[in-house]
Amino acid sequence: MSTTVETISAAARTAPAAVIVAIDGPSGTGKSSTSKAVAAHLGLSYLDTGAQYRAITWWMLNNGIDVHDAAEVATAVDKPVIVSGTDPTAPTITVDGEDAAGPIRTQEVTSKVSAVSAVPEVRARITELQRSIAASAESGIVVEGRDIGTTVLPDADLKVFLTASPEARAARRSGEIKGSDLASTKEALVKRDAADSSRKTSPLAKADDAVEVDTTELSLQQVIECVVTLVEEKRAAK
Ligand code: DC
């Protein structure tokens, strides 16, 4: 009995406290690359919430739902089974058991996801899913999105809001998309950010207590190091 108690208290002394990290910001700021690298470096789980909104959008498109009809979207919201794998070195997403990682990145889904994710019933369902995943991450988790610090996990230990100039963001995105041109990438990105920031329910926004990091002039490595340091400081203070 005493051995068990001693073992548990020794583990409690040495294991770092679970830490919840929210990383928000518009597209092209390096959220995904930073979040995955920080989580992998610190042994935390990782959740890409944009992938979940893309997954539900993909399901709606595949199932003949008019994504611009909020009432139709709302009635179908509970149907797809969306499962996110939270290993930062190999994150996964399935919809009804089917691997959706590739199809959710198409232009078709990208151009429709803001409409679907503005529907309050969609946000309620996905938010609940995100909270349950964060609650079950034993060592802690890095959750990236648009409303994580403001709505999904307002009690997160650390909130980071990444920004960058529209030019830098468009340049990064067009480097990722084969055959895309800079001007049209910038236009699409600015349009999507405007839609995400102006929706009524849980828009893209910086939480009052978030640390803002402008990544325009920073390398990915510098952003990762900055966020790792911020997490380590929070973890040490817990
Ligand atoms: O991060 P991403 O580009 O894969 O996100 C796709 C869309 O999902 C984004 O345009 C808005 C929506 N989204 C959201 O509304 N809330 C989140 N927490 C994450 C993404």
mmCIF file of N, CA, C and O and ligand atoms in Angstrom, residues 23-28 31-32 48-55 57 104-105 109-110 112-118 122-123 126-127 130 143-149 152 173 189 192-193 195-197 199 201-204, ligand 1:
data_model
loop_
_atom_site.group_PDB
_atom_site.id
_atom_site.type_symbol
_atom_site.label_atom_id
_atom_site.label_comp_id
_atom_site.label_asym_id
_atom_site.label_seq_id
_atom_site.Cartn_x
_atom_site.Cartn_y
_atom_site.Cartn_z
ATOM 1 N N ILE A 23 -4.281 27.979 -29.549
ATOM 2 C CA ILE A 23 -3.581 28.796 -30.557
ATOM 3 C C ILE A 23 -4.582 29.201 -31.630
ATOM 4 O O ILE A 23 -5.104 28.359 -32.371
ATOM 5 N N ASP A 24 -4.882 30.495 -31.672
ATOM 6 C CA ASP A 24 -5.856 31.000 -32.639
ATOM 7 C C ASP A 24 -5.195 31.967 -33.616
ATOM 8 O O ASP A 24 -4.074 32.427 -33.393
ATOM 9 N N GLY A 25 -5.939 32.274 -34.676
ATOM 10 C CA GLY A 25 -5.458 33.253 -35.645
ATOM 11 C C GLY A 25 -6.009 32.938 -37.023
ATOM 12 O O GLY A 25 -6.564 31.860 -37.247
ATOM 13 N N PRO A 26 -5.864 33.889 -37.948
ATOM 14 C CA PRO A 26 -6.356 33.645 -39.309
ATOM 15 C C PRO A 26 -5.490 32.647 -40.071
ATOM 16 O O PRO A 26 -4.438 32.220 -39.564
ATOM 17 N N SER A 27 -5.921 32.291 -41.278
ATOM 18 C CA SER A 27 -5.160 31.290 -42.048
ATOM 19 C C SER A 27 -3.845 31.861 -42.565
ATOM 20 O O SER A 27 -3.738 33.059 -42.841
ATOM 21 N N GLY A 28 -2.856 30.987 -42.675
ATOM 22 C CA GLY A 28 -1.564 31.403 -43.215
ATOM 23 C C GLY A 28 -0.626 32.029 -42.203
ATOM 24 O O GLY A 28 0.412 32.569 -42.565
ATOM 25 N N LYS A 31 -0.266 28.561 -37.905
ATOM 26 C CA LYS A 31 -0.907 27.913 -36.741
ATOM 27 C C LYS A 31 -0.671 26.413 -36.692
ATOM 28 O O LYS A 31 -0.280 25.870 -35.674
ATOM 29 N N SER A 32 -0.934 25.729 -37.824
ATOM 30 C CA SER A 32 -0.849 24.262 -37.813
ATOM 31 C C SER A 32 0.573 23.781 -37.603
ATOM 32 O O SER A 32 0.828 22.924 -36.748
ATOM 33 N N ASP A 48 -6.532 19.813 -34.452
ATOM 34 C CA ASP A 48 -6.754 20.777 -35.534
ATOM 35 C C ASP A 48 -8.263 20.959 -35.668
ATOM 36 O O ASP A 48 -8.946 20.114 -36.263
ATOM 37 N N THR A 49 -8.798 22.045 -35.111
ATOM 38 C CA THR A 49 -10.258 22.220 -35.125
ATOM 39 C C THR A 49 -10.768 22.637 -36.500
ATOM 40 O O THR A 49 -11.913 22.369 -36.844
ATOM 41 N N GLY A 50 -9.895 23.276 -37.297
ATOM 42 C CA GLY A 50 -10.297 23.617 -38.665
ATOM 43 C C GLY A 50 -10.600 22.348 -39.459
ATOM 44 O O GLY A 50 -11.533 22.316 -40.270
ATOM 45 N N ALA A 51 -9.836 21.286 -39.199
ATOM 46 C CA ALA A 51 -10.070 20.018 -39.902
ATOM 47 C C ALA A 51 -11.453 19.469 -39.575
ATOM 48 O O ALA A 51 -12.117 18.866 -40.432
ATOM 49 N N GLN A 52 -11.918 19.703 -38.345
ATOM 50 C CA GLN A 52 -13.258 19.216 -37.978
ATOM 51 C C GLN A 52 -14.343 19.992 -38.728
ATOM 52 O O GLN A 52 -15.320 19.397 -39.198
ATOM 53 N N TYR A 53 -14.164 21.320 -38.843
ATOM 54 C CA TYR A 53 -15.148 22.101 -39.612
ATOM 55 C C TYR A 53 -15.088 21.735 -41.096
ATOM 56 O O TYR A 53 -16.106 21.692 -41.786
ATOM 57 N N ARG A 54 -13.892 21.453 -41.574
ATOM 58 C CA ARG A 54 -13.763 21.001 -42.968
ATOM 59 C C ARG A 54 -14.445 19.638 -43.147
ATOM 60 O O ARG A 54 -15.097 19.379 -44.169
ATOM 61 N N ALA A 55 -14.284 18.761 -42.158
ATOM 62 C CA ALA A 55 -14.849 17.409 -42.255
ATOM 63 C C ALA A 55 -16.376 17.452 -42.321
ATOM 64 O O ALA A 55 -16.998 16.760 -43.138
ATOM 65 N N THR A 57 -18.135 19.944 -43.326
ATOM 66 C CA THR A 57 -18.477 20.582 -44.611
ATOM 67 C C THR A 57 -18.405 19.554 -45.737
ATOM 68 O O THR A 57 -19.296 19.475 -46.600
ATOM 69 N N ILE A 104 -10.696 16.839 -47.369
ATOM 70 C CA ILE A 104 -11.108 18.085 -46.688
ATOM 71 C C ILE A 104 -10.244 19.280 -47.080
ATOM 72 O O ILE A 104 -10.553 20.411 -46.719
ATOM 73 N N ARG A 105 -9.180 19.041 -47.845
ATOM 74 C CA ARG A 105 -8.287 20.151 -48.247
ATOM 75 C C ARG A 105 -8.566 20.636 -49.665
ATOM 76 O O ARG A 105 -7.816 21.456 -50.200
ATOM 77 N N VAL A 109 -14.097 22.356 -50.662
ATOM 78 C CA VAL A 109 -14.364 22.422 -49.216
ATOM 79 C C VAL A 109 -13.895 23.765 -48.660
ATOM 80 O O VAL A 109 -14.617 24.421 -47.898
ATOM 81 N N THR A 110 -12.703 24.208 -49.074
ATOM 82 C CA THR A 110 -12.158 25.478 -48.549
ATOM 83 C C THR A 110 -13.118 26.637 -48.834
ATOM 84 O O THR A 110 -13.307 27.518 -47.992
ATOM 85 N N LYS A 112 -16.337 26.522 -49.085
ATOM 86 C CA LYS A 112 -17.659 26.372 -48.443
ATOM 87 C C LYS A 112 -17.587 26.329 -46.919
ATOM 88 O O LYS A 112 -18.602 26.469 -46.243
ATOM 89 N N VAL A 113 -16.396 26.117 -46.381
ATOM 90 C CA VAL A 113 -16.293 25.853 -44.938
ATOM 91 C C VAL A 113 -16.734 27.035 -44.074
ATOM 92 O O VAL A 113 -17.324 26.840 -43.005
ATOM 93 N N SER A 114 -16.542 28.270 -44.540
ATOM 94 C CA SER A 114 -16.945 29.419 -43.712
ATOM 95 C C SER A 114 -18.465 29.459 -43.559
ATOM 96 O O SER A 114 -18.975 29.800 -42.481
ATOM 97 N N ALA A 115 -19.187 29.116 -44.627
ATOM 98 C CA ALA A 115 -20.658 29.128 -44.556
ATOM 99 C C ALA A 115 -21.141 28.080 -43.554
ATOM 100 O O ALA A 115 -21.996 28.357 -42.695
ATOM 101 N N VAL A 116 -20.575 26.876 -43.643
ATOM 102 C CA VAL A 116 -21.024 25.803 -42.745
ATOM 103 C C VAL A 116 -20.636 26.115 -41.294
ATOM 104 O O VAL A 116 -21.437 25.939 -40.369
ATOM 105 N N SER A 117 -19.416 26.631 -41.106
ATOM 106 C CA SER A 117 -18.968 26.846 -39.723
ATOM 107 C C SER A 117 -19.610 28.073 -39.078
ATOM 108 O O SER A 117 -19.438 28.290 -37.883
ATOM 109 N N ALA A 118 -20.374 28.839 -39.838
ATOM 110 C CA ALA A 118 -21.102 29.977 -39.246
ATOM 111 C C ALA A 118 -22.446 29.547 -38.659
ATOM 112 O O ALA A 118 -23.089 30.321 -37.945
ATOM 113 N N VAL A 122 -23.856 23.901 -35.881
ATOM 114 C CA VAL A 122 -22.577 23.267 -36.239
ATOM 115 C C VAL A 122 -21.552 23.605 -35.159
ATOM 116 O O VAL A 122 -20.839 22.747 -34.647
ATOM 117 N N ARG A 123 -21.507 24.881 -34.780
ATOM 118 C CA ARG A 123 -20.522 25.302 -33.774
ATOM 119 C C ARG A 123 -20.781 24.613 -32.438
ATOM 120 O O ARG A 123 -19.850 24.185 -31.770
ATOM 121 N N ILE A 126 -19.557 20.919 -32.738
ATOM 122 C CA ILE A 126 -18.094 20.771 -32.856
ATOM 123 C C ILE A 126 -17.400 21.265 -31.575
ATOM 124 O O ILE A 126 -16.414 20.678 -31.126
ATOM 125 N N THR A 127 -17.937 22.315 -30.972
ATOM 126 C CA THR A 127 -17.355 22.824 -29.717
ATOM 127 C C THR A 127 -17.414 21.750 -28.627
ATOM 128 O O THR A 127 -16.446 21.527 -27.898
ATOM 129 N N GLN A 130 -14.801 19.194 -29.270
ATOM 130 C CA GLN A 130 -13.462 19.727 -28.951
ATOM 131 C C GLN A 130 -13.220 19.727 -27.444
ATOM 132 O O GLN A 130 -12.142 19.348 -26.984
ATOM 133 N N VAL A 143 -4.522 23.075 -28.898
ATOM 134 C CA VAL A 143 -5.717 23.115 -29.749
ATOM 135 C C VAL A 143 -5.628 24.364 -30.617
ATOM 136 O O VAL A 143 -5.506 25.472 -30.103
ATOM 137 N N GLU A 144 -5.670 24.170 -31.925
ATOM 138 C CA GLU A 144 -5.566 25.338 -32.819
ATOM 139 C C GLU A 144 -6.883 25.613 -33.526
ATOM 140 O O GLU A 144 -7.625 24.678 -33.859
ATOM 141 N N GLY A 145 -7.182 26.904 -33.706
ATOM 142 C CA GLY A 145 -8.431 27.244 -34.389
ATOM 143 C C GLY A 145 -8.639 28.726 -34.524
ATOM 144 O O GLY A 145 -7.697 29.483 -34.831
ATOM 145 N N ARG A 146 -9.902 29.142 -34.339
ATOM 146 C CA ARG A 146 -10.255 30.555 -34.481
ATOM 147 C C ARG A 146 -10.890 31.106 -33.207
ATOM 148 O O ARG A 146 -10.838 32.303 -32.970
ATOM 149 N N ASP A 147 -11.530 30.210 -32.439
ATOM 150 C CA ASP A 147 -12.303 30.650 -31.262
ATOM 151 C C ASP A 147 -11.955 29.816 -30.042
ATOM 152 O O ASP A 147 -12.769 29.668 -29.134
ATOM 153 N N ILE A 148 -10.755 29.260 -30.028
ATOM 154 C CA ILE A 148 -10.414 28.346 -28.925
ATOM 155 C C ILE A 148 -10.241 29.132 -27.621
ATOM 156 O O ILE A 148 -10.813 28.768 -26.593
ATOM 157 N N GLY A 149 -9.492 30.221 -27.674
ATOM 158 C CA GLY A 149 -9.263 31.010 -26.461
ATOM 159 C C GLY A 149 -10.488 31.780 -25.997
ATOM 160 O O GLY A 149 -10.653 32.054 -24.815
ATOM 161 N N VAL A 152 -14.125 28.048 -26.902
ATOM 162 C CA VAL A 152 -14.045 26.600 -26.663
ATOM 163 C C VAL A 152 -13.375 26.306 -25.323
ATOM 164 O O VAL A 152 -13.897 25.539 -24.507
ATOM 165 N N ARG A 173 0.627 30.451 -48.061
ATOM 166 C CA ARG A 173 -0.420 29.555 -48.553
ATOM 167 C C ARG A 173 -0.171 29.163 -50.015
ATOM 168 O O ARG A 173 -0.353 28.017 -50.387
ATOM 169 N N LEU A 189 -8.111 34.247 -49.305
ATOM 170 C CA LEU A 189 -7.772 34.198 -47.880
ATOM 171 C C LEU A 189 -8.380 35.392 -47.121
ATOM 172 O O LEU A 189 -8.976 35.225 -46.052
ATOM 173 N N ARG A 192 -12.112 34.784 -46.800
ATOM 174 C CA ARG A 192 -12.458 33.773 -45.788
ATOM 175 C C ARG A 192 -12.270 34.338 -44.379
ATOM 176 O O ARG A 192 -13.102 34.142 -43.498
ATOM 177 N N ASP A 193 -11.188 35.086 -44.167
ATOM 178 C CA ASP A 193 -10.963 35.680 -42.843
ATOM 179 C C ASP A 193 -12.074 36.666 -42.500
ATOM 180 O O ASP A 193 -12.513 36.738 -41.346
ATOM 181 N N ALA A 195 -15.166 36.586 -43.537
ATOM 182 C CA ALA A 195 -16.366 35.812 -43.200
ATOM 183 C C ALA A 195 -16.219 35.214 -41.796
ATOM 184 O O ALA A 195 -17.148 35.265 -40.982
ATOM 185 N N ASP A 196 -15.050 34.667 -41.485
ATOM 186 C CA ASP A 196 -14.842 34.023 -40.181
ATOM 187 C C ASP A 196 -14.866 35.038 -39.032
ATOM 188 O O ASP A 196 -15.266 34.714 -37.916
ATOM 189 N N SER A 197 -14.405 36.275 -39.327
ATOM 190 C CA SER A 197 -14.338 37.303 -38.269
ATOM 191 C C SER A 197 -15.674 37.994 -38.052
ATOM 192 O O SER A 197 -15.897 38.576 -36.991
ATOM 193 N N ARG A 199 -18.830 36.575 -38.529
ATOM 194 C CA ARG A 199 -20.024 35.762 -38.212
ATOM 195 C C ARG A 199 -20.474 36.078 -36.786
ATOM 196 O O ARG A 199 -19.667 36.468 -35.936
ATOM 197 N N THR A 201 -21.877 33.957 -34.425
ATOM 198 C CA THR A 201 -21.547 32.998 -33.374
ATOM 199 C C THR A 201 -20.065 32.711 -33.352
ATOM 200 O O THR A 201 -19.512 32.189 -34.324
ATOM 201 N N SER A 202 -19.439 33.060 -32.248
ATOM 202 C CA SER A 202 -18.057 32.684 -31.999
ATOM 203 C C SER A 202 -17.098 32.993 -33.156
ATOM 204 O O SER A 202 -16.478 32.099 -33.725
ATOM 205 N N PRO A 203 -16.979 34.278 -33.493
ATOM 206 C CA PRO A 203 -16.103 34.630 -34.624
ATOM 207 C C PRO A 203 -14.619 34.454 -34.306
ATOM 208 O O PRO A 203 -14.244 34.292 -33.138
ATOM 209 N N LEU A 204 -13.806 34.504 -35.373
ATOM 210 C CA LEU A 204 -12.349 34.556 -35.211
ATOM 211 C C LEU A 204 -12.030 35.815 -34.405
ATOM 212 O O LEU A 204 -12.360 36.921 -34.836
HETATM 213 O O1 DC B 1 -7.722 26.320 -40.122
HETATM 214 P P1 DC B 1 -8.477 25.991 -41.405
HETATM 215 O O2 DC B 1 -8.158 26.913 -42.527
HETATM 216 O O3 DC B 1 -8.353 24.555 -41.778
HETATM 217 O O4 DC B 1 -10.006 26.229 -41.014
HETATM 218 C C1 DC B 1 -11.031 26.047 -41.940
HETATM 219 C C2 DC B 1 -12.237 26.891 -41.571
HETATM 220 O O5 DC B 1 -12.861 26.369 -40.409
HETATM 221 C C3 DC B 1 -11.993 28.353 -41.284
HETATM 222 O O6 DC B 1 -12.110 29.132 -42.463
HETATM 223 C C4 DC B 1 -13.067 28.707 -40.303
HETATM 224 C C5 DC B 1 -13.436 27.413 -39.658
HETATM 225 N N1 DC B 1 -12.974 27.315 -38.285
HETATM 226 C C6 DC B 1 -13.770 27.859 -37.317
HETATM 227 O O7 DC B 1 -14.793 28.453 -37.641
HETATM 228 N N2 DC B 1 -13.441 27.726 -36.015
HETATM 229 C C7 DC B 1 -12.325 27.077 -35.653
HETATM 230 N N3 DC B 1 -12.038 26.940 -34.348
HETATM 231 C C8 DC B 1 -11.467 26.535 -36.644
HETATM 232 C C9 DC B 1 -11.814 26.699 -37.963
#
